[in-house]
């Protein structure tokens, strides 16, 4: 009879241990999910660039604001890209706009700021009579597409999914 009581006590401990392990697993699975890469990148941008504010998130885009840009957004998971930076300003961009786009692209794509500054300046300055109002180029593994209207100029910087 003592052997039977001992087996019952051991099986009770196993059951209690299993129940405790299941409760611990449930506690960890019920915790909120960690923010995705795009949200982390937006927080890095806000921390790394003075005056940049993170706005609302809608349809895989995080809208940002900065005094040097009319529009600024961070796009995530498109058909041909994993992350995208979009910025719009006046037809003739000021140096602050170039600095903003270069700093943001450097943080997002982990490329040196000098390289992104050179690429964005080349893209925007190539628009004109000879090349037209829409220019696409590739610089340092970044795809850049610049366009302008009579009043505004914009740039989209992406990196392909396979890079």
Short mmCIF file of C-alpha atoms in Angstrom, two decimals:
data_model
loop_
_atom_site.label_atom_id
_atom_site.label_comp_id
_atom_site.label_asym_id
_atom_site.label_seq_id
_atom_site.Cartn_x
_atom_site.Cartn_y
_atom_site.Cartn_z
CA UNK A 1 0.00 0.00 0.00
CA UNK A 2 2.81 2.43 0.65
CA UNK A 3 4.18 1.81 -2.83
CA UNK A 4 0.79 2.64 -4.28
CA UNK A 5 0.59 5.94 -2.33
CA UNK A 6 4.09 6.87 -3.45
CA UNK A 7 3.19 6.27 -7.14
CA UNK A 8 0.04 8.35 -6.72
CA UNK A 9 2.05 11.20 -5.15
CA UNK A 10 4.63 11.08 -7.97
CA UNK A 11 1.92 11.14 -10.62
CA UNK A 12 0.30 14.09 -8.81
CA UNK A 13 3.61 15.98 -8.96
CA UNK A 14 3.92 15.23 -12.67
CA UNK A 15 0.42 16.53 -13.27
CA UNK A 16 1.11 19.68 -11.25
CA UNK A 17 4.38 20.22 -13.13
CA UNK A 18 2.63 19.79 -16.47
CA UNK A 19 -0.11 22.21 -15.44
CA UNK A 20 2.48 24.79 -14.35
CA UNK A 21 4.35 24.43 -17.64
CA UNK A 22 1.14 24.88 -19.63
CA UNK A 23 0.22 27.99 -17.62
CA UNK A 24 3.68 29.43 -18.23
CA UNK A 25 3.38 28.73 -21.96
CA UNK A 26 -0.07 30.34 -22.06
CA UNK A 27 1.24 33.44 -20.26
CA UNK A 28 3.99 33.93 -22.84
CA UNK A 29 1.75 33.30 -25.83
CA UNK A 30 -0.85 35.80 -24.57
CA UNK A 31 1.71 38.61 -24.35
CA UNK A 32 1.48 41.24 -27.08
CA UNK A 33 3.48 40.55 -30.23
CA UNK A 34 6.69 42.42 -30.84
CA UNK A 35 6.45 45.32 -33.28
CA UNK A 36 7.38 44.44 -36.83
CA UNK A 37 10.46 45.67 -38.65
CA UNK A 38 8.69 48.65 -40.22
CA UNK A 39 7.55 50.04 -36.86
CA UNK A 40 11.05 49.57 -35.49
CA UNK A 41 12.48 51.47 -38.47
CA UNK A 42 10.02 54.34 -37.95
CA UNK A 43 11.10 54.60 -34.32
CA UNK A 44 14.75 54.64 -35.39
CA UNK A 45 13.97 57.44 -37.84
CA UNK A 46 12.22 59.49 -35.17
CA UNK A 47 15.15 59.01 -32.81
CA UNK A 48 17.82 59.68 -35.42
CA UNK A 49 16.43 62.74 -37.24
CA UNK A 50 15.59 65.96 -35.43
CA UNK A 51 12.07 67.24 -36.06
CA UNK A 52 10.75 63.99 -37.54
CA UNK A 53 7.44 62.77 -36.12
CA UNK A 54 5.78 59.40 -36.64
CA UNK A 55 2.13 59.64 -37.65
CA UNK A 56 -0.56 57.08 -38.35
CA UNK A 57 -0.17 53.67 -39.94
CA UNK A 58 -2.51 52.69 -42.76
CA UNK A 59 -2.30 49.93 -45.37
CA UNK A 60 1.39 49.06 -44.76
CA UNK A 61 2.42 52.74 -44.82
CA UNK A 62 3.60 54.79 -41.87
CA UNK A 63 3.09 58.49 -42.44
CA UNK A 64 5.83 60.73 -41.13
CA UNK A 65 6.15 64.50 -40.87
CA UNK A 66 9.10 66.87 -41.02
CA UNK A 67 9.32 70.62 -41.71
CA UNK A 68 11.61 70.07 -44.74
CA UNK A 69 9.09 67.86 -46.61
CA UNK A 70 5.49 68.34 -47.69
CA UNK A 71 4.85 64.58 -47.52
CA UNK A 72 6.95 61.80 -46.06
CA UNK A 73 6.08 58.13 -45.66
CA UNK A 74 7.63 54.75 -45.01
CA UNK A 75 6.13 51.85 -46.96
CA UNK A 76 6.46 48.21 -46.03
CA UNK A 77 6.15 44.96 -48.00
CA UNK A 78 5.21 45.88 -51.55
CA UNK A 79 5.10 43.66 -54.61
CA UNK A 80 8.71 44.34 -55.66
CA UNK A 81 10.25 45.85 -52.54
CA UNK A 82 10.57 45.12 -48.86
CA UNK A 83 10.66 48.74 -47.67
CA UNK A 84 10.19 52.13 -49.36
CA UNK A 85 10.84 55.78 -48.52
CA UNK A 86 8.66 58.42 -50.21
CA UNK A 87 9.31 62.16 -49.86
CA UNK A 88 7.74 65.19 -51.57
CA UNK A 89 8.71 68.87 -51.51
CA UNK A 90 8.61 72.03 -53.62
CA UNK A 91 9.70 71.93 -57.26
CA UNK A 92 13.15 73.23 -56.34
CA UNK A 93 14.22 71.27 -53.25
CA UNK A 94 16.18 73.00 -50.51
CA UNK A 95 19.35 71.54 -48.95
CA UNK A 96 17.33 70.59 -45.84
CA UNK A 97 15.21 68.27 -47.99
CA UNK A 98 18.28 66.55 -49.41
CA UNK A 99 19.68 66.12 -45.88
CA UNK A 100 16.39 64.68 -44.64
CA UNK A 101 16.07 62.14 -47.45
CA UNK A 102 19.75 61.18 -47.19
CA UNK A 103 19.56 60.68 -43.42
CA UNK A 104 16.31 58.71 -43.63
CA UNK A 105 17.57 56.48 -46.45
CA UNK A 106 20.82 55.87 -44.56
CA UNK A 107 18.90 54.70 -41.48
CA UNK A 108 16.35 52.62 -43.40
CA UNK A 109 18.70 50.88 -45.82
CA UNK A 110 21.85 50.85 -43.63
CA UNK A 111 23.94 52.60 -46.27
CA UNK A 112 26.40 55.44 -45.54
CA UNK A 113 24.73 58.86 -45.50
CA UNK A 114 27.21 60.25 -48.03
CA UNK A 115 26.15 57.61 -50.58
CA UNK A 116 22.44 58.28 -50.10
CA UNK A 117 23.01 62.04 -50.28
CA UNK A 118 24.87 61.64 -53.58
CA UNK A 119 22.22 59.34 -55.04
CA UNK A 120 19.21 61.46 -54.09
CA UNK A 121 20.85 64.67 -55.31
CA UNK A 122 21.74 63.05 -58.65
CA UNK A 123 18.24 61.71 -59.13
CA UNK A 124 16.48 65.00 -58.43
CA UNK A 125 18.97 67.13 -60.36
CA UNK A 126 18.76 64.93 -63.47
CA UNK A 127 15.18 65.96 -64.10
CA UNK A 128 14.96 68.67 -66.72
CA UNK A 129 14.58 69.43 -70.39
CA UNK A 130 16.81 66.62 -71.65
CA UNK A 131 15.68 63.76 -69.41
CA UNK A 132 12.11 64.81 -68.68
CA UNK A 133 10.12 65.08 -65.47
CA UNK A 134 10.49 61.44 -64.43
CA UNK A 135 13.87 59.84 -63.81
CA UNK A 136 14.61 56.30 -62.61
CA UNK A 137 18.08 55.32 -61.57
CA UNK A 138 20.01 52.85 -59.48
CA UNK A 139 22.72 53.93 -57.08
CA UNK A 140 24.55 51.75 -54.54
CA UNK A 141 21.96 48.94 -54.68
CA UNK A 142 19.11 51.42 -54.15
CA UNK A 143 16.39 52.08 -56.70
CA UNK A 144 15.48 55.76 -56.96
CA UNK A 145 12.60 57.23 -58.90
CA UNK A 146 12.23 61.00 -59.05
CA UNK A 147 9.35 62.90 -60.57
CA UNK A 148 8.11 66.46 -60.63
CA UNK A 149 5.11 68.52 -61.58
CA UNK A 150 4.83 72.28 -62.05
CA UNK A 151 4.79 72.82 -58.29
CA UNK A 152 6.27 69.72 -56.58
CA UNK A 153 9.13 67.24 -56.77
CA UNK A 154 9.17 63.79 -55.19
CA UNK A 155 11.52 60.88 -54.73
CA UNK A 156 10.92 57.20 -53.97
CA UNK A 157 13.84 55.15 -52.66
CA UNK A 158 13.50 51.36 -52.52
CA UNK A 159 15.61 48.24 -52.39
CA UNK A 160 14.48 45.10 -54.16
CA UNK A 161 13.25 42.09 -52.17
CA UNK A 162 16.05 39.89 -53.44
CA UNK A 163 18.84 42.18 -52.13
#
